[in-house]
Amino acid sequence: MSRPMGACRHRPQPEPPHRGRMWAASPAFRRQLVLLRSLLPPPPPPSSTSSVAAGCFAPSSSTSSSSSSLRVSRAMAAASTATVYEADAEAVVRRITPPLDRARHKGQAGKIAVIGGCREYTGAPYFAAISALKVGADLSHVFCTKDAATVIKSYSPELIVHPILEESYSVRDDERALVSSKILTEVAKWMERFDCIVVGPGLGRDSFLLDCVSNIMKHARQANIPTVVDGDGLFLITNNLGLVEGNPLAILTPNVYEYKRLVQKVLNFDVNEETAAEQLTLLCRKIGGVTIMRKGKADVISDGKTVTQVSTFGSPRRCGGQGDILSGSVAVFTSWARYFILSNEQPTEKRVNPMTLGCIAGSLLLRKAASLAFEKNKRSTVTTDIIEFLGKSLEDICPAEN
Amino acid sequence: MSRPMGACRHRPQPEPPHRGRMWAASPAFRRQLVLLRSLLPPPPPPSSTSSVAAGCFAPSSSTSSSSSSLRVSRAMAAASTATVYEADAEAVVRRITPPLDRARHKGQAGKIAVIGGCREYTGAPYFAAISALKVGADLSHVFCTKDAATVIKSYSPELIVHPILEESYSVRDDERALVSSKILTEVAKWMERFDCIVVGPGLGRDSFLLDCVSNIMKHARQANIPTVVDGDGLFLITNNLGLVEGNPLAILTPNVYEYKRLVQKVLNFDVNEETAAEQLTLLCRKIGGVTIMRKGKADVISDGKTVTQVSTFGSPRRCGGQGDILSGSVAVFTSWARYFILSNEQPTEKRVNPMTLGCIAGSLLLRKAASLAFEKNKRSTVTTDIIEFLGKSLEDICPAEN
């Protein structure tokens, strides 16, 4: 994940960067590869529509039926055999989490940025950014408005907070083009350094701010930076699908309401629980290549080819902010998964989608941490309590070697 | 408590919303109902003036006598048989606290808003809002002035803080109407989403700000949102009784001084401890339909029909801020009680007033938490210490099932 500053990523499929190569060269990494190869390749899921298989999936007891629908489209019919596999999420976490190599430098375990935080919302971007650090990233940035920056900085000295976004109220109409351009220039200076960005936590819905963030998303895409879209970022892309269409490095993490709006907008019909897996697959295909994690009782993940879920029970508390932990965690795991896959010698057609692996790992970790936090704090559990258990949860699954 | 965003509440008596129905459908909820029905109905209190009975009250040893007073009015005479019942507050807490259903979504355990926080006061609205989360609400908002917002946000990333109120010093005379209208529009956008609001903690007494808050209270009333009025909110309504007159969804929580002012203003005579219960009943009736919790050694609660009290000993520490914990807790319990009652199949005339139940539960929880905090911190106990024990106190009374 470490690259010389200013170095460009290769397009469209970047090579493992320096840090990937460093990993590949380390004895610890080679030992892990041998271990992983002994697990791979798994038998392909019997009714999977894809040749992609991670060896970490088992058919779920909640396999969706392929019941018909009056409004089913041809594409829907093509996807109607989608089977939901329960991910062996612990195995995924163990696979993609990098060894803690003593020779590594700052930044090599991941540099994450959160684009969000406005006059109204400061908690959400903080939760996402601090979670990225607590999972194991080395650096975590936040790009937010000036109003939000002071507050987010005050939550924690661990974060690097850039007060550069603007909302309509603070920009004169005749200055908008100039300010927008300056904001993009400022963010672009940093973009190449990030392994993954999260767009949306506490972004708000100000039109000028969302226009600026659209430009940032376009830039991230050109730079091949994986992008997790959550919260108000989903509001933005639902109204401007071009921002993620055909981007295999985009991950959408909608909750029940956000998913409903997305399905209505893209598929032009309502969410149908009887054909949920098919609908999710179709949604990914229609948008084109993105990975979607539909959050709920089980988090269901599809990239338009496979459908996997994580249904490990977390906590019955539904306090606001848990989605932000998830987006920050997914960003880190996706970075790790991406470099793991790229460093692996599997032929391209057999590669697992690292976006899917990142979602699986992030989902499991949040659920484990929420469970531990609830065990301790019961009904009074709040998001900060859950974040405190991210470290222990990861350690329980995948102990750090010293 | 979950409604599709933008959906209107039914008026004047809202139906159980989606979440009520979801609870009703859950096995855990049905089990709780069976348990509750086995307790209901209790024999009506022998001298109660009301048919409302919760099965949670027992005559108090501190029953007030119906001694005459020179200035007693006819209404006073009608209320002169008021008997104070000691609430079985633990039973109330257990009844109204919803089961933690795994299928629930964010927001379904309650969305609370606190209207308060100005240049001078920032602790009070924070205490009220964070207490709501610690009792078990999913989302807690604060609407305050810009000056207060940065500070309140920095206390905790868990709160959603809206910096939208203004004080006279920051608004030109010729802008007042416009600013006032914008503030109302901004708050109104959110109002329908809340299950209960708390008006007053740290509100201050700025005339322009109080005018704006009057408009917000009128809007909340039109939208049928339960409203707890405390602190400077009581100063506001004491001088403008029309804001709460005839509103059965209003709860006033005066301390000894606030109660004195209210009695003087409404009944035009002084507080008389010998006829305390009758006076409280009369006060509720005169204002019309509101519920009042008179805070003191015992918290005495009336809706103009019954008089109940909670006298469980809390703590001898009287540090500022405990009233704010109480108002935030009462807001959550009142939301829970309201949905519990609406989801219950009791005929309307037998329904217990959920406002009374909310007050009883909030009072007990604060007392329990204050007791535990004092046991640990003795003379150095401060409000934050008490808030830390809200979770354990609720867990001791009503363990959360996982």
Short mmCIF file of C-alpha atoms in Angstrom, two decimals, chain B residues 170-385:
data_model
loop_
_atom_site.label_atom_id
_atom_site.label_comp_id
_atom_site.label_asym_id
_atom_site.label_seq_id
_atom_site.Cartn_x
_atom_site.Cartn_y
_atom_site.Cartn_z
CA SER B 170 -26.80 37.56 16.52
CA VAL B 171 -29.92 38.71 14.67
CA ARG B 172 -30.72 42.22 13.42
CA ASP B 173 -34.18 43.51 14.31
CA ASP B 174 -35.25 43.69 10.67
CA GLU B 175 -34.17 40.09 10.09
CA ARG B 176 -36.03 38.53 13.00
CA ALA B 177 -39.17 37.44 11.17
CA LEU B 178 -37.17 35.84 8.38
CA VAL B 179 -34.71 34.10 10.70
CA SER B 180 -37.51 32.84 12.93
CA SER B 181 -39.32 31.41 9.94
CA LYS B 182 -36.17 29.71 8.66
CA ILE B 183 -35.51 28.14 12.07
CA LEU B 184 -39.02 26.73 12.22
CA THR B 185 -38.75 25.36 8.69
CA GLU B 186 -35.47 23.69 9.55
CA VAL B 187 -36.79 22.04 12.72
CA ALA B 188 -40.09 21.10 11.08
CA LYS B 189 -38.22 19.05 8.47
CA TRP B 190 -37.17 16.73 11.28
CA MET B 191 -40.08 16.89 13.68
CA GLU B 192 -42.16 14.03 12.27
CA ARG B 193 -39.28 11.64 12.79
CA PHE B 194 -39.09 12.10 16.55
CA ASP B 195 -40.88 9.96 19.09
CA CYS B 196 -40.50 12.60 21.80
CA ILE B 197 -38.83 15.98 22.22
CA VAL B 198 -37.40 17.63 25.35
CA VAL B 199 -37.70 21.41 25.47
CA GLY B 200 -35.64 23.44 27.87
CA PRO B 201 -32.30 22.00 29.00
CA GLY B 202 -29.81 24.86 28.70
CA LEU B 203 -32.23 26.92 26.64
CA GLY B 204 -31.46 30.23 28.35
CA ARG B 205 -33.88 33.12 28.48
CA ASP B 206 -33.13 35.14 25.41
CA SER B 207 -36.41 36.61 24.17
CA PHE B 208 -35.83 35.94 20.46
CA LEU B 209 -34.71 32.38 21.09
CA LEU B 210 -37.74 31.72 23.31
CA ASP B 211 -40.05 33.09 20.61
CA CYS B 212 -38.56 30.66 18.14
CA VAL B 213 -38.91 27.80 20.61
CA SER B 214 -42.56 28.73 21.16
CA ASN B 215 -43.12 28.23 17.44
CA ILE B 216 -41.32 24.88 17.60
CA MET B 217 -43.54 23.78 20.50
CA LYS B 218 -46.66 24.74 18.57
CA HIS B 219 -45.43 22.76 15.60
CA ALA B 220 -44.62 19.71 17.77
CA ARG B 221 -48.09 19.84 19.20
CA GLN B 222 -49.71 19.96 15.78
CA ALA B 223 -47.60 16.96 14.81
CA ASN B 224 -48.66 15.07 17.97
CA ILE B 225 -45.12 14.72 19.27
CA PRO B 226 -44.90 14.14 23.03
CA THR B 227 -43.02 17.01 24.65
CA VAL B 228 -41.15 17.02 27.96
CA VAL B 229 -40.70 20.56 29.28
CA ASP B 230 -37.92 21.23 31.76
CA GLY B 231 -35.55 23.99 32.89
CA ASP B 232 -35.91 27.21 30.94
CA GLY B 233 -38.70 25.58 28.95
CA LEU B 234 -40.74 25.82 32.17
CA PHE B 235 -39.90 29.53 32.42
CA LEU B 236 -41.21 29.87 28.87
CA ILE B 237 -44.49 28.02 29.42
CA THR B 238 -45.14 29.58 32.82
CA ASN B 239 -45.29 32.91 30.99
CA ASN B 240 -47.21 31.46 28.06
CA LEU B 241 -49.46 28.69 29.30
CA GLY B 242 -51.18 28.43 25.95
CA LEU B 243 -48.15 26.48 24.73
CA VAL B 244 -49.16 23.45 26.81
CA GLU B 245 -52.80 24.09 27.78
CA GLY B 246 -54.96 21.13 26.88
CA ASN B 247 -52.06 19.10 25.48
CA PRO B 248 -52.20 15.53 26.84
CA LEU B 249 -48.81 14.84 25.25
CA ALA B 250 -47.04 17.48 27.36
CA ILE B 251 -45.03 16.58 30.47
CA LEU B 252 -43.77 19.28 32.83
CA THR B 253 -40.94 18.34 35.20
CA PRO B 254 -40.54 21.30 37.61
CA ASN B 255 -38.12 21.38 40.52
CA VAL B 256 -39.11 23.09 43.76
CA TYR B 257 -38.62 26.65 42.45
CA GLU B 258 -40.14 26.04 39.03
CA TYR B 259 -43.12 24.36 40.68
CA LYS B 260 -43.63 27.29 43.02
CA ARG B 261 -43.69 29.75 40.11
CA LEU B 262 -46.10 27.54 38.20
CA VAL B 263 -48.50 27.21 41.14
CA GLN B 264 -48.40 30.95 41.78
CA LYS B 265 -49.04 31.74 38.14
CA VAL B 266 -51.77 29.19 37.45
CA LEU B 267 -53.53 28.78 40.81
CA ASN B 268 -52.69 32.19 42.13
CA PHE B 269 -51.66 30.93 45.54
CA ASP B 270 -48.61 29.49 47.25
CA VAL B 271 -47.53 25.89 47.44
CA ASN B 272 -49.19 24.20 50.38
CA GLU B 273 -47.50 20.99 51.49
CA GLU B 274 -50.54 19.93 53.49
CA THR B 275 -52.66 19.76 50.37
CA ALA B 276 -49.81 18.94 48.04
CA ALA B 277 -51.52 16.12 46.15
CA GLU B 278 -54.73 18.09 45.65
CA GLN B 279 -52.79 21.13 44.55
CA LEU B 280 -50.84 19.11 41.99
CA THR B 281 -54.01 17.51 40.68
CA LEU B 282 -55.66 20.89 40.43
CA LEU B 283 -52.67 22.37 38.67
CA CYS B 284 -52.84 19.66 35.99
CA ARG B 285 -56.55 20.22 35.55
CA LYS B 286 -56.24 23.98 35.38
CA ILE B 287 -53.59 23.75 32.70
CA GLY B 288 -55.67 21.06 31.10
CA GLY B 289 -54.58 17.52 30.44
CA VAL B 290 -50.85 17.87 30.94
CA THR B 291 -48.82 15.51 33.12
CA ILE B 292 -46.69 17.11 35.83
CA MET B 293 -43.84 15.48 37.73
CA ARG B 294 -43.03 17.58 40.75
CA LYS B 295 -39.43 16.74 41.56
CA GLY B 296 -38.29 16.52 45.14
CA LYS B 297 -37.48 14.06 47.92
CA ALA B 298 -40.16 11.98 46.24
CA ASP B 299 -41.07 12.70 42.62
CA VAL B 300 -44.85 13.17 42.59
CA ILE B 301 -46.65 12.66 39.29
CA SER B 302 -50.16 13.59 38.25
CA ASP B 303 -52.14 13.90 35.06
CA GLY B 304 -55.06 15.51 36.88
CA LYS B 305 -56.66 12.14 37.53
CA THR B 306 -54.26 10.03 39.57
CA VAL B 307 -51.36 11.04 41.80
CA THR B 308 -48.44 8.66 42.08
CA GLN B 309 -45.01 9.05 43.49
CA VAL B 310 -41.58 7.47 43.30
CA SER B 311 -39.71 7.75 46.57
CA THR B 312 -36.91 5.20 46.08
CA PHE B 313 -33.84 6.83 47.59
CA GLY B 314 -31.27 8.00 45.05
CA SER B 315 -28.33 9.96 46.32
CA PRO B 316 -27.72 12.81 48.77
CA ARG B 317 -25.59 14.56 46.14
CA ARG B 318 -27.45 17.42 44.47
CA CYS B 319 -24.99 18.26 41.71
CA GLY B 320 -26.48 20.17 38.80
CA GLY B 321 -27.52 18.21 35.74
CA GLN B 322 -29.57 15.44 37.32
CA GLY B 323 -32.76 17.04 36.06
CA ASP B 324 -31.37 16.84 32.55
CA ILE B 325 -30.73 13.11 32.89
CA LEU B 326 -34.31 12.81 34.09
CA SER B 327 -35.81 14.72 31.16
CA GLY B 328 -33.89 12.65 28.59
CA SER B 329 -34.83 9.41 30.33
CA VAL B 330 -38.48 10.37 30.66
CA ALA B 331 -38.53 11.14 26.93
CA VAL B 332 -37.38 7.61 26.06
CA PHE B 333 -39.63 5.84 28.55
CA THR B 334 -42.60 7.93 27.47
CA SER B 335 -42.00 6.91 23.85
CA TRP B 336 -41.77 3.29 24.88
CA ALA B 337 -44.84 3.53 27.13
CA ARG B 338 -46.83 5.20 24.39
CA TYR B 339 -46.09 2.52 21.85
CA PHE B 340 -46.60 -0.16 24.44
CA ILE B 341 -50.03 1.17 25.36
CA LEU B 342 -51.01 1.69 21.73
CA SER B 343 -49.89 -1.83 20.87
CA ASN B 344 -51.79 -3.25 23.81
CA GLU B 345 -55.35 -4.35 23.24
CA GLN B 346 -56.79 -2.67 26.33
CA PRO B 347 -59.91 -0.63 25.65
CA THR B 348 -59.21 3.09 25.51
CA GLU B 349 -60.98 3.89 28.78
CA LYS B 350 -58.79 1.42 30.68
CA ARG B 351 -55.54 2.62 29.22
CA VAL B 352 -52.98 3.94 31.61
CA ASN B 353 -51.62 7.35 30.69
CA PRO B 354 -48.26 6.60 29.03
CA MET B 355 -46.98 10.02 30.11
CA THR B 356 -47.39 8.94 33.75
CA LEU B 357 -45.62 5.65 33.10
CA GLY B 358 -42.75 7.46 31.37
CA CYS B 359 -42.32 9.75 34.38
CA ILE B 360 -42.38 6.88 36.86
CA ALA B 361 -39.81 4.88 34.91
CA GLY B 362 -37.51 7.87 34.34
CA SER B 363 -37.67 8.84 37.98
CA LEU B 364 -36.78 5.36 39.20
CA LEU B 365 -33.92 4.93 36.75
CA LEU B 366 -32.30 8.22 37.72
CA ARG B 367 -32.60 7.36 41.40
CA LYS B 368 -31.07 3.91 40.90
CA ALA B 369 -28.22 5.30 38.80
CA ALA B 370 -27.57 8.15 41.26
CA SER B 371 -27.44 5.64 44.09
CA LEU B 372 -24.87 3.47 42.30
CA ALA B 373 -22.82 6.49 41.27
CA PHE B 374 -22.79 7.82 44.83
CA GLU B 375 -21.77 4.43 46.19
CA LYS B 376 -18.74 4.59 43.94
CA ASN B 377 -17.86 8.31 43.91
CA LYS B 378 -19.32 9.65 47.16
CA ARG B 379 -19.01 13.44 47.49
CA SER B 380 -17.21 13.73 44.17
CA THR B 381 -20.16 12.30 42.24
CA VAL B 382 -20.99 14.42 39.20
CA THR B 383 -23.67 14.06 36.55
CA THR B 384 -21.44 12.17 34.12
CA ASP B 385 -20.87 9.53 36.81
#
